[in-house]
mmCIF file of C-alpha atoms in Angstrom:
data_model
loop_
_atom_site.group_PDB
_atom_site.id
_atom_site.type_symbol
_atom_site.label_atom_id
_atom_site.label_comp_id
_atom_site.label_asym_id
_atom_site.label_seq_id
_atom_site.Cartn_x
_atom_site.Cartn_y
_atom_site.Cartn_z
ATOM 1 C CA MET Y 1 -34.584 33.573 -44.656
ATOM 2 C CA ASP Y 2 -35.994 34.302 -41.199
ATOM 3 C CA LEU Y 3 -36.319 31.083 -39.188
ATOM 4 C CA THR Y 4 -39.326 32.587 -37.411
ATOM 5 C CA VAL Y 5 -41.275 32.195 -40.636
ATOM 6 C CA TRP Y 6 -40.035 28.627 -40.958
ATOM 7 C CA ARG Y 7 -41.346 27.908 -37.449
ATOM 8 C CA THR Y 8 -44.704 29.377 -38.402
ATOM 9 C CA PHE Y 9 -44.899 27.168 -41.492
ATOM 10 C CA VAL Y 10 -43.966 23.993 -39.552
ATOM 11 C CA THR Y 11 -46.563 24.840 -36.888
ATOM 12 C CA VAL Y 12 -49.295 25.326 -39.503
ATOM 13 C CA CYS Y 13 -48.382 21.951 -41.037
ATOM 14 C CA ARG Y 14 -48.513 20.234 -37.644
ATOM 15 C CA LEU Y 15 -51.859 21.735 -36.636
ATOM 16 C CA GLY Y 16 -53.465 21.806 -40.072
ATOM 17 C CA SER Y 17 -55.038 25.164 -39.348
ATOM 18 C CA LEU Y 18 -54.004 28.808 -39.752
ATOM 19 C CA SER Y 19 -56.156 29.884 -36.813
ATOM 20 C CA ALA Y 20 -54.841 27.163 -34.512
ATOM 21 C CA ALA Y 21 -51.269 28.024 -35.446
ATOM 22 C CA ALA Y 22 -51.955 31.705 -34.829
ATOM 23 C CA ALA Y 23 -53.332 30.931 -31.364
ATOM 24 C CA GLU Y 24 -50.355 28.758 -30.445
ATOM 25 C CA LEU Y 25 -47.825 31.294 -31.715
ATOM 26 C CA HIS Y 26 -49.706 34.289 -30.255
ATOM 27 C CA HIS Y 27 -50.091 35.888 -33.698
ATOM 28 C CA THR Y 28 -53.147 37.007 -35.599
ATOM 29 C CA GLN Y 29 -54.416 34.731 -38.337
ATOM 30 C CA SER Y 30 -53.725 37.421 -40.938
ATOM 31 C CA ALA Y 31 -50.108 37.653 -39.745
ATOM 32 C CA VAL Y 32 -49.694 33.895 -40.144
ATOM 33 C CA SER Y 33 -51.237 34.056 -43.630
ATOM 34 C CA ARG Y 34 -48.843 36.847 -44.632
ATOM 35 C CA GLN Y 35 -45.832 34.856 -43.394
ATOM 36 C CA ILE Y 36 -46.834 31.775 -45.386
ATOM 37 C CA ALA Y 37 -47.533 33.866 -48.496
ATOM 38 C CA GLY Y 38 -44.156 35.591 -48.155
ATOM 39 C CA LEU Y 39 -42.392 32.244 -47.832
ATOM 40 C CA GLU Y 40 -44.151 30.975 -50.951
ATOM 41 C CA ARG Y 41 -43.013 34.061 -52.869
ATOM 42 C CA GLN Y 42 -39.420 33.515 -51.751
ATOM 43 C CA LEU Y 43 -39.452 29.878 -52.807
ATOM 44 C CA GLY Y 44 -41.508 30.404 -55.942
ATOM 45 C CA VAL Y 45 -43.823 27.445 -55.290
ATOM 46 C CA PRO Y 46 -47.131 27.000 -53.439
ATOM 47 C CA LEU Y 47 -46.567 25.389 -50.040
ATOM 48 C CA MET Y 48 -50.092 25.115 -48.619
ATOM 49 C CA GLU Y 49 -53.480 24.137 -50.010
ATOM 50 C CA ARG Y 50 -56.912 24.403 -48.447
ATOM 51 C CA HIS Y 51 -59.241 21.469 -47.832
ATOM 52 C CA ALA Y 52 -62.598 21.013 -46.121
ATOM 53 C CA ARG Y 53 -61.222 21.082 -42.564
ATOM 54 C CA GLY Y 54 -58.243 23.420 -42.843
ATOM 55 C CA VAL Y 55 -54.962 23.461 -44.712
ATOM 56 C CA ARG Y 56 -52.266 20.948 -45.574
ATOM 57 C CA PRO Y 57 -48.876 21.128 -47.282
ATOM 58 C CA THR Y 58 -48.623 20.650 -51.027
ATOM 59 C CA PRO Y 59 -46.097 18.041 -52.247
ATOM 60 C CA ALA Y 60 -43.515 20.839 -52.416
ATOM 61 C CA GLY Y 61 -44.621 22.022 -48.976
ATOM 62 C CA GLU Y 62 -44.199 18.549 -47.484
ATOM 63 C CA VAL Y 63 -40.640 18.327 -48.824
ATOM 64 C CA PHE Y 64 -39.879 21.784 -47.438
ATOM 65 C CA ARG Y 65 -41.520 20.907 -44.091
ATOM 66 C CA HIS Y 66 -39.235 17.888 -43.661
ATOM 67 C CA HIS Y 67 -36.057 19.907 -44.263
ATOM 68 C CA ALA Y 68 -37.319 22.939 -42.366
ATOM 69 C CA LEU Y 69 -38.029 20.818 -39.294
ATOM 70 C CA ALA Y 70 -34.531 19.334 -39.423
ATOM 71 C CA THR Y 71 -33.016 22.810 -39.794
ATOM 72 C CA LEU Y 72 -35.018 24.241 -36.895
ATOM 73 C CA ASN Y 73 -34.106 21.346 -34.637
ATOM 74 C CA GLU Y 74 -30.447 21.702 -35.580
ATOM 75 C CA ALA Y 75 -30.586 25.423 -34.847
ATOM 76 C CA ASP Y 76 -32.133 24.722 -31.437
ATOM 77 C CA ARG Y 77 -29.445 22.139 -30.719
ATOM 78 C CA ALA Y 78 -26.731 24.633 -31.665
ATOM 79 C CA VAL Y 79 -28.108 27.230 -29.248
ATOM 80 C CA ARG Y 80 -28.512 24.629 -26.513
ATOM 81 C CA ALA Y 81 -25.002 23.229 -27.022
ATOM 82 C CA ALA Y 82 -23.451 26.703 -26.807
ATOM 83 C CA ARG Y 83 -25.315 27.496 -23.601
ATOM 84 C CA GLU Y 84 -24.464 24.124 -22.062
ATOM 85 C CA ALA Y 85 -20.791 24.552 -22.931
ATOM 86 C CA GLY Y 86 -20.865 27.965 -21.278
ATOM 87 C CA ASP Y 87 -22.354 26.813 -17.967
ATOM 88 C CA GLY Y 88 -21.012 23.250 -17.845
ATOM 89 C CA ALA Y 89 -24.516 21.811 -17.762
ATOM 90 C CA ALA Y 90 -24.260 19.303 -20.647
ATOM 91 C CA PHE Y 91 -25.748 16.516 -18.543
ATOM 92 C CA ASN Y 92 -28.774 18.685 -17.743
ATOM 93 C CA ARG Y 93 -29.856 18.293 -21.350
ATOM 94 C CA PRO Y 94 -33.080 16.224 -21.517
ATOM 95 C CA LEU Y 95 -32.715 12.768 -23.049
ATOM 96 C CA THR Y 96 -35.481 11.793 -25.476
ATOM 97 C CA VAL Y 97 -35.652 8.098 -26.332
ATOM 98 C CA GLY Y 98 -37.907 6.432 -28.905
ATOM 99 C CA ALA Y 99 -38.634 2.699 -28.987
ATOM 100 C CA THR Y 100 -40.971 0.209 -30.579
ATOM 101 C CA PRO Y 101 -43.786 -0.854 -28.209
ATOM 102 C CA SER Y 102 -42.245 -4.235 -27.372
ATOM 103 C CA LEU Y 103 -38.861 -2.703 -26.541
ATOM 104 C CA ALA Y 104 -40.449 0.196 -24.666
ATOM 105 C CA ALA Y 105 -42.230 -2.373 -22.498
ATOM 106 C CA GLY Y 106 -39.097 -3.614 -20.777
ATOM 107 C CA VAL Y 107 -35.685 -3.404 -22.415
ATOM 108 C CA VAL Y 108 -35.478 0.379 -22.689
ATOM 109 C CA PRO Y 109 -36.791 1.228 -19.186
ATOM 110 C CA GLU Y 110 -34.357 -1.312 -17.726
ATOM 111 C CA ALA Y 111 -31.453 0.312 -19.569
ATOM 112 C CA ILE Y 112 -32.503 3.797 -18.469
ATOM 113 C CA ARG Y 113 -32.720 2.630 -14.857
ATOM 114 C CA ALA Y 114 -29.101 1.460 -15.069
ATOM 115 C CA LEU Y 115 -28.131 4.762 -16.706
ATOM 116 C CA LEU Y 116 -29.750 6.788 -13.928
ATOM 117 C CA LYS Y 117 -27.716 4.895 -11.339
ATOM 118 C CA GLU Y 118 -24.616 6.319 -13.035
ATOM 119 C CA THR Y 119 -25.756 9.827 -13.881
ATOM 120 C CA GLY Y 120 -28.064 10.614 -10.996
ATOM 121 C CA SER Y 121 -30.767 13.126 -11.859
ATOM 122 C CA LEU Y 122 -31.486 13.223 -15.585
ATOM 123 C CA ARG Y 123 -34.588 14.503 -17.343
ATOM 124 C CA TRP Y 124 -35.725 11.907 -19.836
ATOM 125 C CA SER Y 125 -38.767 10.812 -21.813
ATOM 126 C CA LEU Y 126 -39.725 7.640 -23.666
ATOM 127 C CA LEU Y 127 -41.817 7.829 -26.842
ATOM 128 C CA PRO Y 128 -43.144 4.542 -28.301
ATOM 129 C CA GLY Y 129 -43.670 4.248 -32.048
ATOM 130 C CA LEU Y 130 -42.969 2.183 -35.152
ATOM 131 C CA SER Y 131 -39.436 1.783 -36.450
ATOM 132 C CA THR Y 132 -39.468 3.919 -39.602
ATOM 133 C CA PRO Y 133 -41.144 6.984 -38.023
ATOM 134 C CA LEU Y 134 -38.798 6.704 -35.031
ATOM 135 C CA HIS Y 135 -35.796 6.632 -37.373
ATOM 136 C CA ASP Y 136 -37.074 9.752 -39.122
ATOM 137 C CA ARG Y 137 -37.473 11.540 -35.788
ATOM 138 C CA VAL Y 138 -33.816 10.861 -35.021
ATOM 139 C CA VAL Y 139 -32.904 12.454 -38.351
ATOM 140 C CA THR Y 140 -34.963 15.569 -37.606
ATOM 141 C CA GLY Y 141 -33.513 15.880 -34.110
ATOM 142 C CA GLU Y 142 -36.728 15.117 -32.232
ATOM 143 C CA LEU Y 143 -35.163 12.006 -30.667
ATOM 144 C CA ASP Y 144 -31.690 11.531 -29.215
ATOM 145 C CA ILE Y 145 -31.826 7.777 -29.768
ATOM 146 C CA ALA Y 146 -34.302 5.226 -31.132
ATOM 147 C CA VAL Y 147 -34.417 1.502 -30.364
ATOM 148 C CA VAL Y 148 -35.956 -0.135 -33.414
ATOM 149 C CA THR Y 149 -36.170 -3.342 -35.437
ATOM 150 C CA ASP Y 150 -35.679 -4.358 -39.054
ATOM 151 C CA ALA Y 151 -39.074 -6.063 -39.277
ATOM 152 C CA PRO Y 152 -40.861 -5.291 -42.567
ATOM 153 C CA PRO Y 153 -40.660 -2.840 -44.221
ATOM 154 C CA GLY Y 154 -37.117 -2.665 -42.824
ATOM 155 C CA LEU Y 155 -34.970 0.246 -41.712
ATOM 156 C CA PRO Y 156 -33.957 3.096 -44.027
ATOM 157 C CA HIS Y 157 -30.286 3.914 -44.479
ATOM 158 C CA ASP Y 158 -29.350 7.528 -43.829
ATOM 159 C CA PRO Y 159 -25.803 8.897 -43.620
ATOM 160 C CA ARG Y 160 -26.943 11.296 -40.896
ATOM 161 C CA THR Y 161 -27.529 8.435 -38.473
ATOM 162 C CA GLU Y 162 -25.396 5.703 -36.963
ATOM 163 C CA ARG Y 163 -26.872 2.258 -36.400
ATOM 164 C CA ARG Y 164 -25.766 -0.281 -33.784
ATOM 165 C CA PHE Y 165 -26.844 -3.926 -33.764
ATOM 166 C CA LEU Y 166 -28.078 -5.175 -30.385
ATOM 167 C CA GLY Y 167 -29.083 -8.709 -31.331
ATOM 168 C CA VAL Y 168 -31.780 -10.906 -32.830
ATOM 169 C CA ASP Y 169 -35.220 -11.376 -31.340
ATOM 170 C CA ASP Y 170 -37.093 -14.621 -32.006
ATOM 171 C CA MET Y 171 -40.819 -14.182 -32.460
ATOM 172 C CA VAL Y 172 -43.012 -16.501 -30.372
ATOM 173 C CA VAL Y 173 -46.686 -17.410 -30.365
ATOM 174 C CA ALA Y 174 -48.893 -15.982 -27.619
ATOM 175 C CA LEU Y 175 -51.666 -18.294 -26.408
ATOM 176 C CA PRO Y 176 -54.384 -18.141 -23.752
ATOM 177 C CA VAL Y 177 -53.264 -20.171 -20.735
ATOM 178 C CA ASP Y 178 -55.959 -22.804 -21.328
ATOM 179 C CA HIS Y 179 -54.981 -23.397 -24.967
ATOM 180 C CA PRO Y 180 -54.247 -27.065 -25.829
ATOM 181 C CA ARG Y 181 -50.724 -26.101 -26.926
ATOM 182 C CA ALA Y 182 -49.936 -24.271 -23.678
ATOM 183 C CA GLY Y 183 -47.118 -25.948 -21.771
ATOM 184 C CA GLY Y 184 -45.871 -27.838 -24.806
ATOM 185 C CA GLY Y 185 -42.596 -27.734 -26.677
ATOM 186 C CA PRO Y 186 -41.761 -25.859 -29.879
ATOM 187 C CA VAL Y 187 -44.392 -26.282 -32.583
ATOM 188 C CA ARG Y 188 -44.295 -26.152 -36.341
ATOM 189 C CA MET Y 189 -46.373 -23.575 -38.148
ATOM 190 C CA ARG Y 190 -48.308 -26.313 -39.916
ATOM 191 C CA ALA Y 191 -49.726 -27.398 -36.542
ATOM 192 C CA LEU Y 192 -51.306 -23.938 -36.142
ATOM 193 C CA ALA Y 193 -52.825 -23.768 -39.617
ATOM 194 C CA ASP Y 194 -56.413 -23.925 -38.326
ATOM 195 C CA GLU Y 195 -55.976 -21.182 -35.724
ATOM 196 C CA THR Y 196 -57.398 -17.671 -35.842
ATOM 197 C CA TRP Y 197 -54.673 -15.021 -35.543
ATOM 198 C CA ALA Y 198 -54.791 -11.426 -34.330
ATOM 199 C CA GLU Y 199 -52.403 -8.677 -35.472
ATOM 200 C CA ASP Y 200 -51.728 -5.076 -34.583
ATOM 201 C CA ASN Y 201 -49.270 -3.870 -37.236
ATOM 202 C CA ASP Y 202 -48.244 -4.608 -40.807
ATOM 203 C CA GLY Y 203 -44.670 -5.580 -39.935
ATOM 204 C CA SER Y 204 -45.661 -8.382 -37.583
ATOM 205 C CA ALA Y 205 -48.344 -9.532 -40.025
ATOM 206 C CA ALA Y 206 -45.735 -9.714 -42.800
ATOM 207 C CA LEU Y 207 -43.454 -11.855 -40.626
ATOM 208 C CA LEU Y 208 -46.362 -14.184 -39.850
ATOM 209 C CA HIS Y 209 -47.394 -14.521 -43.502
ATOM 210 C CA GLN Y 210 -43.792 -15.147 -44.579
ATOM 211 C CA HIS Y 211 -43.299 -17.858 -41.963
ATOM 212 C CA ALA Y 212 -46.588 -19.525 -42.856
ATOM 213 C CA ALA Y 213 -45.745 -19.448 -46.564
ATOM 214 C CA ARG Y 214 -42.404 -21.176 -45.897
ATOM 215 C CA ALA Y 215 -44.350 -23.892 -44.081
ATOM 216 C CA GLY Y 216 -46.738 -24.272 -47.012
ATOM 217 C CA VAL Y 217 -49.786 -23.014 -45.117
ATOM 218 C CA SER Y 218 -51.595 -19.722 -44.700
ATOM 219 C CA ALA Y 219 -52.211 -17.762 -41.509
ATOM 220 C CA ARG Y 220 -55.794 -16.576 -41.037
ATOM 221 C CA ILE Y 221 -55.477 -13.086 -39.576
ATOM 222 C CA GLU Y 222 -59.131 -12.419 -38.818
ATOM 223 C CA LEU Y 223 -58.816 -9.929 -35.954
ATOM 224 C CA THR Y 224 -56.996 -6.611 -35.880
ATOM 225 C CA ALA Y 225 -56.026 -4.767 -32.715
ATOM 226 C CA ALA Y 226 -55.120 -1.119 -32.381
ATOM 227 C CA ASP Y 227 -51.950 -1.863 -30.448
ATOM 228 C CA LEU Y 228 -49.928 -4.560 -28.709
ATOM 229 C CA PRO Y 229 -51.946 -4.556 -25.441
ATOM 230 C CA GLY Y 230 -55.098 -4.908 -27.515
ATOM 231 C CA LYS Y 231 -53.654 -7.869 -29.366
ATOM 232 C CA LEU Y 232 -52.721 -9.578 -26.089
ATOM 233 C CA ALA Y 233 -56.232 -8.918 -24.768
ATOM 234 C CA LEU Y 234 -57.673 -10.787 -27.743
ATOM 235 C CA VAL Y 235 -55.351 -13.688 -26.949
ATOM 236 C CA ALA Y 236 -56.117 -13.686 -23.222
ATOM 237 C CA THR Y 237 -59.857 -13.888 -23.864
ATOM 238 C CA GLY Y 238 -59.497 -16.795 -26.266
ATOM 239 C CA HIS Y 239 -60.459 -15.010 -29.473
ATOM 240 C CA ALA Y 240 -57.165 -15.657 -31.260
ATOM 241 C CA ILE Y 241 -53.495 -16.473 -30.972
ATOM 242 C CA ALA Y 242 -50.793 -14.028 -31.997
ATOM 243 C CA LEU Y 243 -47.200 -13.666 -33.101
ATOM 244 C CA ILE Y 244 -45.317 -11.481 -30.602
ATOM 245 C CA PRO Y 245 -41.696 -10.470 -29.970
ATOM 246 C CA GLY Y 246 -39.707 -12.814 -27.752
ATOM 247 C CA VAL Y 247 -38.531 -9.866 -25.647
ATOM 248 C CA LEU Y 248 -42.064 -9.653 -24.233
ATOM 249 C CA THR Y 249 -42.039 -13.168 -22.792
ATOM 250 C CA ARG Y 250 -40.865 -12.167 -19.319
ATOM 251 C CA GLY Y 251 -43.425 -9.404 -18.821
ATOM 252 C CA LEU Y 252 -46.610 -10.987 -20.176
ATOM 253 C CA ARG Y 253 -49.926 -10.691 -18.360
ATOM 254 C CA THR Y 254 -50.735 -13.771 -16.282
ATOM 255 C CA ASP Y 255 -53.575 -14.995 -18.518
ATOM 256 C CA VAL Y 256 -51.299 -15.269 -21.557
ATOM 257 C CA THR Y 257 -48.482 -17.744 -22.167
ATOM 258 C CA THR Y 258 -46.188 -18.453 -25.100
ATOM 259 C CA VAL Y 259 -44.943 -21.348 -27.162
ATOM 260 C CA SER Y 260 -41.917 -21.174 -29.426
ATOM 261 C CA LEU Y 261 -41.906 -21.985 -33.119
ATOM 262 C CA VAL Y 262 -39.593 -24.348 -34.923
ATOM 263 C CA ASP Y 263 -37.286 -22.133 -37.017
ATOM 264 C CA PRO Y 264 -39.120 -18.987 -35.885
ATOM 265 C CA PRO Y 265 -39.317 -15.702 -37.739
ATOM 266 C CA THR Y 266 -36.788 -13.244 -36.361
ATOM 267 C CA ARG Y 267 -36.095 -9.524 -36.350
ATOM 268 C CA GLY Y 268 -32.887 -7.643 -35.759
ATOM 269 C CA VAL Y 269 -32.875 -5.047 -32.971
ATOM 270 C CA TYR Y 270 -30.872 -1.848 -33.457
ATOM 271 C CA THR Y 271 -30.209 1.532 -31.963
ATOM 272 C CA VAL Y 272 -30.209 4.605 -34.188
ATOM 273 C CA VAL Y 273 -28.468 7.810 -33.088
ATOM 274 C CA PRO Y 274 -27.573 11.032 -34.914
ATOM 275 C CA ARG Y 275 -23.970 11.306 -36.103
ATOM 276 C CA ARG Y 276 -23.878 15.005 -35.216
ATOM 277 C CA ASP Y 277 -24.221 16.384 -31.703
ATOM 278 C CA PRO Y 278 -25.170 13.150 -29.896
ATOM 279 C CA HIS Y 279 -26.489 13.428 -26.368
ATOM 280 C CA PRO Y 280 -23.703 13.193 -23.758
ATOM 281 C CA CYS Y 281 -25.339 10.072 -22.293
ATOM 282 C CA THR Y 282 -25.650 8.202 -25.598
ATOM 283 C CA ALA Y 283 -22.541 6.028 -25.264
ATOM 284 C CA ALA Y 284 -23.428 4.894 -21.746
ATOM 285 C CA LEU Y 285 -27.056 4.216 -22.702
ATOM 286 C CA LEU Y 286 -25.960 2.086 -25.667
ATOM 287 C CA ASP Y 287 -23.952 -0.132 -23.329
ATOM 288 C CA HIS Y 288 -26.889 -0.495 -20.935
ATOM 289 C CA LEU Y 289 -29.248 -1.288 -23.826
ATOM 290 C CA THR Y 290 -26.913 -4.081 -24.946
ATOM 291 C CA THR Y 291 -26.966 -5.558 -21.435
ATOM 292 C CA ALA Y 292 -30.714 -5.139 -21.004
ATOM 293 C CA PHE Y 293 -31.479 -6.763 -24.358
ATOM 294 C CA ALA Y 294 -29.214 -9.720 -23.576
ATOM 295 C CA SER Y 295 -31.017 -10.233 -20.252
ATOM 296 C CA VAL Y 296 -34.398 -10.871 -21.900
ATOM 297 C CA ARG Y 297 -33.208 -13.243 -24.596
ATOM 298 C CA PRO Y 298 -34.846 -16.690 -24.375
ATOM 299 C CA GLY Y 299 -32.616 -19.076 -22.453
ATOM 300 C CA HIS Y 300 -30.904 -16.318 -20.451
ATOM 301 C CA ASP Y 301 -30.502 -17.144 -16.760
ATOM 302 C CA GLY Y 302 -33.201 -15.668 -14.575
ATOM 303 C CA VAL Y 303 -35.749 -15.149 -17.338
ATOM 304 C CA THR Y 304 -39.195 -16.474 -16.523
ATOM 305 C CA SER Y 305 -40.422 -17.354 -19.977
ATOM 306 C CA GLY Y 306 -43.462 -19.017 -21.372
ATOM 307 C CA PRO Y 307 -43.555 -22.777 -21.888
ATOM 308 C CA GLY Y 308 -41.476 -24.301 -24.575
ATOM 309 C CA VAL Y 309 -39.147 -21.379 -25.321
ATOM 310 C CA ALA Y 310 -36.382 -22.520 -27.619
ATOM 311 C CA ALA Y 311 -32.712 -22.488 -26.696
ATOM 312 C CA ASP Y 312 -30.689 -19.344 -27.306
ATOM 313 C CA ARG Y 313 -29.813 -19.031 -30.981
ATOM 314 C CA TYR Y 314 -28.606 -15.459 -31.267
ATOM 315 C CA GLY Y 315 -25.994 -14.194 -33.636
ATOM 316 C CA PRO Y 316 -25.743 -12.050 -36.777
ATOM 317 C CA LYS Y 317 -29.058 -12.109 -38.576
ATOM 318 C CA ALA Y 318 -29.027 -13.815 -41.938
ATOM 319 C CA ARG Y 319 -30.903 -11.929 -44.646
#
């Protein structure tokens, strides 16, 4: 099969429109339609279906899209690797890093800064996202490395990736600086039973509900934010309190503080890299990520944390 047709199909899926795909690929819309129809004849199944605002893949088309994208990315990597081997420019290859928002806020940039001191000029990009989609983008070759967590729903296992454990992150409670609990020691969840909570993603909400259930209380999540900065804004303005990753403690805005929980909910932090054709800088970046993550753990020397952060209790995560 011609990979050009595969690229056309993947582009149509991404844009959801034959005309938009045609414009991006510099084809006519009829040419794009013929390519998709020819691909459907070759496979013997319908791949696209129309809806009110364009087109979308059928269930068979979505399965094919996933594998086609991985194949196209692998083909691009093969071409790039051959060219780099020929001109000795392996370290000119751009480095694409994915990370969850809390890890993208400090740990990952710190590790990349240390990497750049070793490598000098290096083109790189950082793409925040949630753990499962980031893992999938490593599999398809869109990311060279992802820094993720095993917070619900957990991380998928895929033989095409290699996972490395960086450590355990204790979740803490974010409070406005004038909250009665601000400046106090670790609190039990039962003491926060009457509070209003804000959340920004299902994984953090699941951790909060699980911790509350173990304490025999319920957590009233009455406010939902679009993202982590939005959640912290709700806390800063006194609308709610929130469960946040401990790695954020050092870089919080000045109108938000934290208090630790007794027996807090935790999440494991991992790196995910492809087993095949890893970026030449992967090994060095993994070492710098380990150091950067250790530097923001509660109780680490030099960390300016919120009041009442518990002593360091890191080790293999029990599950």
